[in-house]
């Protein structure tokens, strides 16, 4: 900022000199043309003269008093601007205090969380190591496969039970003395037992048939055979019961007069309804066994349980880390807010200082314009004298006639000191921003160090 002191002449406001101090007024007042011709008749000033003539000195003296008043006003404006800028200058701020407080709070929080963090890391590491050991011991080279939620699988089993119960109720109701209600009660019990036995055959039998250890595989085969035998007995009993109900109701089954072979004759079943009931029960049992095998957990025994334990420990550690990170970041957020508030305070003070400087520059530009107008009026009057003198004299004009006439008052860079104050304030603000950013970077680096230190502990 230069307060407009270095504006091009075309941009400077045009100001007329006071009444009586224009070039024409000075000519009338001092008789510049007349004195120039009189001095020329006496060949004055001499061609080797270096000093101004009396007429030129008179012109400058006539303007000097008004110029002095303008210079005094400029001096007063300069002092007022510097005093105001000094009062508005950004005050130094402490950017190390908030960072030190935040660093101390982070260390306290880190010490408080250290034990729980190490315990959570140890649990997650132990669960993962146990899972890896389990996979090596059982030669598993795949990830565990199991549904995130068993609600859908349970719903499918329920639908299978309802499906079997509806059809079985219709088959039993034909010959049950209690009608549809009695058939429905019998069908519900049959379908519930059939689905349960199928699920147990898959979950306790089929899954353990693929176990790496022979004893567990034998136990799985035994469980599958036992539960399968129970299911077979249940469904054969239900089919036979259906035949007995038909016989008790007095119905006969027309098998035809031919001697062709019938499958159900091997099972001692006389009615197609009994065969349908048997096939329906077998289908629902197989469906339930498959769901028990892979619908609720990984097909390999205990693999899903180990994987869920490792995943739960890892998620618990992740949640703990997230919560601990928030606690460690809390002091940094407080320090960030404090540093930001102090930086904003300095920015506001610098903005007020800049506004005051701009107002002083406008005022100083008006005074500079008055000073330039007086200097230009004096220069025009001196130029008029030199022009008339050179035209009327017989000897050569002095060499200093070619030089510009001196100003009526001293040149003054009125806002140089104020501009230096602005530059100093700007540098102070920039340094404050650098200190604030450096403090935050150091805090973030310490936060990362604390996090890495805890993560690389027992884990």
mmCIF file of C-alpha atoms in Angstrom, residues 1-248:
data_model
loop_
_atom_site.group_PDB
_atom_site.id
_atom_site.type_symbol
_atom_site.label_atom_id
_atom_site.label_comp_id
_atom_site.label_asym_id
_atom_site.label_seq_id
_atom_site.Cartn_x
_atom_site.Cartn_y
_atom_site.Cartn_z
ATOM 1 C CA UNK A 1 0.000 0.000 0.000
ATOM 2 C CA UNK A 2 1.321 3.445 -0.849
ATOM 3 C CA UNK A 3 -1.689 5.603 -0.043
ATOM 4 C CA UNK A 4 -1.978 6.672 -3.663
ATOM 5 C CA UNK A 5 1.412 8.398 -3.586
ATOM 6 C CA UNK A 6 2.586 6.597 -6.706
ATOM 7 C CA UNK A 7 -0.491 6.952 -8.907
ATOM 8 C CA UNK A 8 0.074 8.038 -12.527
ATOM 9 C CA UNK A 9 -0.598 11.676 -13.234
ATOM 10 C CA UNK A 10 -3.614 10.797 -15.366
ATOM 11 C CA UNK A 11 -5.229 9.136 -12.341
ATOM 12 C CA UNK A 12 -4.519 11.911 -9.851
ATOM 13 C CA UNK A 13 -7.388 14.269 -9.105
ATOM 14 C CA UNK A 14 -7.021 17.704 -10.693
ATOM 15 C CA UNK A 15 -6.986 20.427 -8.017
ATOM 16 C CA UNK A 16 -6.775 24.136 -8.721
ATOM 17 C CA UNK A 17 -4.466 26.289 -6.575
ATOM 18 C CA UNK A 18 -6.051 28.800 -4.173
ATOM 19 C CA UNK A 19 -7.378 32.114 -5.488
ATOM 20 C CA UNK A 20 -4.507 34.519 -6.151
ATOM 21 C CA UNK A 21 -1.864 31.818 -6.530
ATOM 22 C CA UNK A 22 -2.473 30.802 -10.129
ATOM 23 C CA UNK A 23 0.145 31.605 -12.774
ATOM 24 C CA UNK A 24 -1.893 34.505 -14.201
ATOM 25 C CA UNK A 25 -2.626 35.888 -10.725
ATOM 26 C CA UNK A 26 1.059 35.742 -9.822
ATOM 27 C CA UNK A 27 1.878 37.533 -13.094
ATOM 28 C CA UNK A 28 -0.472 40.376 -12.243
ATOM 29 C CA UNK A 29 0.646 40.497 -8.624
ATOM 30 C CA UNK A 30 4.408 40.364 -9.199
ATOM 31 C CA UNK A 31 4.655 41.752 -12.762
ATOM 32 C CA UNK A 32 6.505 38.697 -13.958
ATOM 33 C CA UNK A 33 6.501 39.592 -17.657
ATOM 34 C CA UNK A 34 7.639 43.137 -17.008
ATOM 35 C CA UNK A 35 10.432 42.119 -14.670
ATOM 36 C CA UNK A 36 11.535 39.422 -17.134
ATOM 37 C CA UNK A 37 11.920 42.027 -19.931
ATOM 38 C CA UNK A 38 13.660 44.470 -17.618
ATOM 39 C CA UNK A 39 16.130 41.804 -16.471
ATOM 40 C CA UNK A 40 16.666 40.799 -20.092
ATOM 41 C CA UNK A 41 17.512 44.409 -21.034
ATOM 42 C CA UNK A 42 20.302 44.286 -18.404
ATOM 43 C CA UNK A 43 21.283 40.737 -19.500
ATOM 44 C CA UNK A 44 20.227 39.391 -16.128
ATOM 45 C CA UNK A 45 20.535 36.848 -14.876
ATOM 46 C CA UNK A 46 24.010 36.416 -16.316
ATOM 47 C CA UNK A 47 24.588 33.520 -18.709
ATOM 48 C CA UNK A 48 26.923 31.829 -16.184
ATOM 49 C CA UNK A 49 24.597 32.319 -13.200
ATOM 50 C CA UNK A 50 23.591 29.275 -11.123
ATOM 51 C CA UNK A 51 21.232 30.913 -8.659
ATOM 52 C CA UNK A 52 17.628 31.906 -9.276
ATOM 53 C CA UNK A 53 16.815 35.471 -10.118
ATOM 54 C CA UNK A 54 15.005 37.760 -7.694
ATOM 55 C CA UNK A 55 11.801 37.469 -9.725
ATOM 56 C CA UNK A 56 11.899 33.673 -9.567
ATOM 57 C CA UNK A 57 12.577 33.757 -5.861
ATOM 58 C CA UNK A 58 9.663 36.125 -5.443
ATOM 59 C CA UNK A 59 7.351 33.677 -7.235
ATOM 60 C CA UNK A 60 8.432 30.773 -5.066
ATOM 61 C CA UNK A 61 8.206 32.909 -1.945
ATOM 62 C CA UNK A 62 4.663 33.994 -2.836
ATOM 63 C CA UNK A 63 3.588 30.329 -2.940
ATOM 64 C CA UNK A 64 5.751 29.139 -0.038
ATOM 65 C CA UNK A 65 3.421 30.317 2.745
ATOM 66 C CA UNK A 66 0.410 28.419 1.383
ATOM 67 C CA UNK A 67 2.651 25.462 0.607
ATOM 68 C CA UNK A 68 3.880 25.471 4.195
ATOM 69 C CA UNK A 69 0.297 25.300 5.489
ATOM 70 C CA UNK A 70 -0.396 22.327 3.194
ATOM 71 C CA UNK A 71 2.835 20.661 4.332
ATOM 72 C CA UNK A 72 1.837 21.160 7.957
ATOM 73 C CA UNK A 73 -1.545 19.566 7.248
ATOM 74 C CA UNK A 74 0.238 16.629 5.614
ATOM 75 C CA UNK A 75 2.527 16.265 8.608
ATOM 76 C CA UNK A 76 -0.440 16.305 10.979
ATOM 77 C CA UNK A 77 -2.285 13.732 8.850
ATOM 78 C CA UNK A 78 0.791 11.540 8.818
ATOM 79 C CA UNK A 79 1.133 11.667 12.597
ATOM 80 C CA UNK A 80 -2.574 10.977 13.067
ATOM 81 C CA UNK A 81 -2.465 8.027 10.642
ATOM 82 C CA UNK A 82 0.556 6.485 12.337
ATOM 83 C CA UNK A 83 -0.986 6.969 15.778
ATOM 84 C CA UNK A 84 -4.220 5.331 14.664
ATOM 85 C CA UNK A 85 -2.458 2.450 12.933
ATOM 86 C CA UNK A 86 -0.304 1.881 15.987
ATOM 87 C CA UNK A 87 -3.455 1.579 18.097
ATOM 88 C CA UNK A 88 -5.093 -0.801 15.611
ATOM 89 C CA UNK A 89 -2.040 -2.986 15.005
ATOM 90 C CA UNK A 90 -2.701 -6.730 15.638
ATOM 91 C CA UNK A 91 -1.684 -7.650 19.140
ATOM 92 C CA UNK A 92 0.686 -10.626 19.503
ATOM 93 C CA UNK A 93 -1.065 -13.899 20.340
ATOM 94 C CA UNK A 94 0.129 -16.987 22.175
ATOM 95 C CA UNK A 95 -0.032 -19.938 19.770
ATOM 96 C CA UNK A 96 1.939 -22.365 21.932
ATOM 97 C CA UNK A 97 -0.312 -22.397 25.008
ATOM 98 C CA UNK A 98 -3.319 -24.182 23.423
ATOM 99 C CA UNK A 99 -1.014 -26.718 21.791
ATOM 100 C CA UNK A 100 0.733 -27.466 25.095
ATOM 101 C CA UNK A 101 -2.610 -27.888 26.889
ATOM 102 C CA UNK A 102 -3.852 -30.202 24.140
ATOM 103 C CA UNK A 103 -0.638 -32.240 24.244
ATOM 104 C CA UNK A 104 -0.942 -32.697 28.006
ATOM 105 C CA UNK A 105 -4.615 -33.723 27.724
ATOM 106 C CA UNK A 106 -3.772 -36.197 24.947
ATOM 107 C CA UNK A 107 -1.096 -37.838 27.071
ATOM 108 C CA UNK A 108 -3.481 -38.145 30.003
ATOM 109 C CA UNK A 109 -6.154 -39.683 27.778
ATOM 110 C CA UNK A 110 -3.612 -41.994 26.154
ATOM 111 C CA UNK A 111 -2.450 -43.238 29.553
ATOM 112 C CA UNK A 112 -6.022 -43.868 30.668
ATOM 113 C CA UNK A 113 -6.845 -45.839 27.500
ATOM 114 C CA UNK A 114 -3.605 -47.799 27.296
ATOM 115 C CA UNK A 115 -4.709 -50.810 29.382
ATOM 116 C CA UNK A 116 -8.110 -51.286 27.751
ATOM 117 C CA UNK A 117 -6.592 -50.746 24.310
ATOM 118 C CA UNK A 118 -3.950 -53.417 24.904
ATOM 119 C CA UNK A 119 -6.572 -55.837 26.236
ATOM 120 C CA UNK A 120 -8.801 -55.344 23.192
ATOM 121 C CA UNK A 121 -5.814 -55.764 20.861
ATOM 122 C CA UNK A 122 -4.748 -58.919 22.697
ATOM 123 C CA UNK A 123 -8.239 -60.425 22.444
ATOM 124 C CA UNK A 124 -8.467 -59.673 18.728
ATOM 125 C CA UNK A 125 -4.993 -61.093 18.096
ATOM 126 C CA UNK A 126 -5.689 -64.215 20.124
ATOM 127 C CA UNK A 127 -8.990 -64.866 18.326
ATOM 128 C CA UNK A 128 -7.334 -64.436 14.945
ATOM 129 C CA UNK A 129 -4.454 -66.751 15.907
ATOM 130 C CA UNK A 130 -6.887 -69.382 17.131
ATOM 131 C CA UNK A 131 -8.824 -69.177 13.864
ATOM 132 C CA UNK A 132 -5.633 -69.527 11.819
ATOM 133 C CA UNK A 133 -4.526 -72.485 13.918
ATOM 134 C CA UNK A 134 -7.958 -74.089 13.482
ATOM 135 C CA UNK A 135 -7.734 -73.707 9.695
ATOM 136 C CA UNK A 136 -4.229 -75.182 9.599
ATOM 137 C CA UNK A 137 -5.192 -78.067 11.870
ATOM 138 C CA UNK A 138 -8.243 -78.954 9.793
ATOM 139 C CA UNK A 139 -6.650 -78.085 6.421
ATOM 140 C CA UNK A 140 -9.198 -75.422 5.554
ATOM 141 C CA UNK A 141 -8.122 -73.118 2.742
ATOM 142 C CA UNK A 142 -11.295 -71.095 2.368
ATOM 143 C CA UNK A 143 -13.217 -68.468 4.264
ATOM 144 C CA UNK A 144 -16.087 -69.435 6.517
ATOM 145 C CA UNK A 145 -19.473 -69.430 4.772
ATOM 146 C CA UNK A 146 -22.543 -68.685 6.848
ATOM 147 C CA UNK A 147 -25.457 -66.232 6.619
ATOM 148 C CA UNK A 148 -25.270 -62.934 8.429
ATOM 149 C CA UNK A 149 -28.763 -63.575 9.740
ATOM 150 C CA UNK A 150 -30.555 -66.903 10.221
ATOM 151 C CA UNK A 151 -33.981 -65.290 10.078
ATOM 152 C CA UNK A 152 -34.478 -66.137 6.398
ATOM 153 C CA UNK A 153 -33.378 -69.759 6.878
ATOM 154 C CA UNK A 154 -35.701 -70.134 9.856
ATOM 155 C CA UNK A 155 -38.503 -68.708 7.754
ATOM 156 C CA UNK A 156 -37.835 -71.270 5.010
ATOM 157 C CA UNK A 157 -37.996 -74.119 7.520
ATOM 158 C CA UNK A 158 -41.230 -72.710 8.900
ATOM 159 C CA UNK A 159 -42.682 -72.506 5.390
ATOM 160 C CA UNK A 160 -41.693 -76.140 4.774
ATOM 161 C CA UNK A 161 -43.404 -77.172 8.018
ATOM 162 C CA UNK A 162 -46.541 -75.213 7.099
ATOM 163 C CA UNK A 163 -46.539 -76.679 3.589
ATOM 164 C CA UNK A 164 -46.349 -80.255 4.921
ATOM 165 C CA UNK A 165 -48.914 -79.541 7.635
ATOM 166 C CA UNK A 166 -51.469 -78.212 5.138
ATOM 167 C CA UNK A 167 -51.240 -81.178 2.791
ATOM 168 C CA UNK A 168 -51.056 -83.709 5.606
ATOM 169 C CA UNK A 169 -54.087 -82.161 7.295
ATOM 170 C CA UNK A 170 -56.092 -82.577 4.088
ATOM 171 C CA UNK A 171 -55.005 -86.234 3.803
ATOM 172 C CA UNK A 172 -55.775 -87.070 7.448
ATOM 173 C CA UNK A 173 -59.082 -85.164 7.461
ATOM 174 C CA UNK A 174 -60.621 -87.526 4.871
ATOM 175 C CA UNK A 175 -60.882 -90.429 7.332
ATOM 176 C CA UNK A 176 -60.405 -88.780 10.709
ATOM 177 C CA UNK A 177 -63.561 -88.849 12.827
ATOM 178 C CA UNK A 178 -62.654 -85.421 14.210
ATOM 179 C CA UNK A 179 -62.705 -83.903 10.752
ATOM 180 C CA UNK A 180 -60.384 -81.190 9.513
ATOM 181 C CA UNK A 181 -59.471 -79.993 13.016
ATOM 182 C CA UNK A 182 -58.317 -83.431 14.074
ATOM 183 C CA UNK A 183 -56.370 -83.853 10.853
ATOM 184 C CA UNK A 184 -54.747 -80.456 11.294
ATOM 185 C CA UNK A 185 -53.603 -81.289 14.849
ATOM 186 C CA UNK A 186 -52.057 -84.548 13.697
ATOM 187 C CA UNK A 187 -50.455 -82.885 10.647
ATOM 188 C CA UNK A 188 -48.918 -80.074 12.684
ATOM 189 C CA UNK A 189 -47.275 -82.508 15.069
ATOM 190 C CA UNK A 190 -46.032 -84.666 12.217
ATOM 191 C CA UNK A 191 -44.570 -81.747 10.204
ATOM 192 C CA UNK A 192 -42.914 -80.194 13.279
ATOM 193 C CA UNK A 193 -41.247 -83.497 14.200
ATOM 194 C CA UNK A 194 -40.223 -84.143 10.588
ATOM 195 C CA UNK A 195 -38.594 -80.681 10.176
ATOM 196 C CA UNK A 196 -36.826 -81.016 13.539
ATOM 197 C CA UNK A 197 -35.423 -84.450 12.701
ATOM 198 C CA UNK A 198 -34.310 -83.241 9.272
ATOM 199 C CA UNK A 199 -32.535 -80.238 10.746
ATOM 200 C CA UNK A 200 -30.766 -82.389 13.358
ATOM 201 C CA UNK A 201 -29.717 -84.888 10.674
ATOM 202 C CA UNK A 202 -28.075 -82.112 8.677
ATOM 203 C CA UNK A 203 -26.618 -80.113 11.570
ATOM 204 C CA UNK A 204 -25.350 -83.025 13.729
ATOM 205 C CA UNK A 205 -24.920 -85.666 11.061
ATOM 206 C CA UNK A 206 -23.987 -84.381 7.613
ATOM 207 C CA UNK A 207 -21.729 -81.610 8.942
ATOM 208 C CA UNK A 208 -19.680 -83.979 11.066
ATOM 209 C CA UNK A 209 -19.381 -86.559 8.280
ATOM 210 C CA UNK A 210 -16.765 -84.276 6.633
ATOM 211 C CA UNK A 211 -14.746 -83.722 9.820
ATOM 212 C CA UNK A 212 -10.984 -84.316 9.544
ATOM 213 C CA UNK A 213 -10.871 -86.398 12.715
ATOM 214 C CA UNK A 214 -12.094 -89.955 12.349
ATOM 215 C CA UNK A 215 -13.846 -90.166 15.746
ATOM 216 C CA UNK A 216 -15.885 -87.046 15.004
ATOM 217 C CA UNK A 217 -16.692 -88.410 11.551
ATOM 218 C CA UNK A 218 -17.924 -91.684 13.078
ATOM 219 C CA UNK A 219 -20.041 -89.787 15.582
ATOM 220 C CA UNK A 220 -21.509 -87.765 12.727
ATOM 221 C CA UNK A 221 -22.352 -90.932 10.802
ATOM 222 C CA UNK A 222 -23.912 -92.439 13.922
ATOM 223 C CA UNK A 223 -25.984 -89.292 14.561
ATOM 224 C CA UNK A 224 -27.089 -89.120 10.932
ATOM 225 C CA UNK A 225 -28.070 -92.795 10.896
ATOM 226 C CA UNK A 226 -29.905 -92.581 14.198
ATOM 227 C CA UNK A 227 -31.849 -89.424 13.326
ATOM 228 C CA UNK A 228 -32.523 -90.717 9.806
ATOM 229 C CA UNK A 229 -33.892 -93.957 11.254
ATOM 230 C CA UNK A 230 -36.149 -92.000 13.567
ATOM 231 C CA UNK A 231 -37.406 -89.924 10.638
ATOM 232 C CA UNK A 232 -38.014 -93.053 8.564
ATOM 233 C CA UNK A 233 -39.917 -94.681 11.413
ATOM 234 C CA UNK A 234 -41.945 -91.498 11.911
ATOM 235 C CA UNK A 235 -42.969 -91.179 8.290
ATOM 236 C CA UNK A 236 -43.689 -94.926 7.893
ATOM 237 C CA UNK A 237 -45.750 -94.800 11.048
ATOM 238 C CA UNK A 238 -47.684 -91.801 9.734
ATOM 239 C CA UNK A 239 -48.337 -93.544 6.408
ATOM 240 C CA UNK A 240 -49.447 -96.744 8.131
ATOM 241 C CA UNK A 241 -51.629 -94.745 10.470
ATOM 242 C CA UNK A 242 -53.266 -93.169 7.432
ATOM 243 C CA UNK A 243 -54.020 -96.664 6.093
ATOM 244 C CA UNK A 244 -55.466 -97.760 9.424
ATOM 245 C CA UNK A 245 -57.727 -94.703 9.517
ATOM 246 C CA UNK A 246 -58.970 -95.584 6.056
ATOM 247 C CA UNK A 247 -59.620 -99.189 7.158
ATOM 248 C CA UNK A 248 -61.441 -98.101 10.292
#
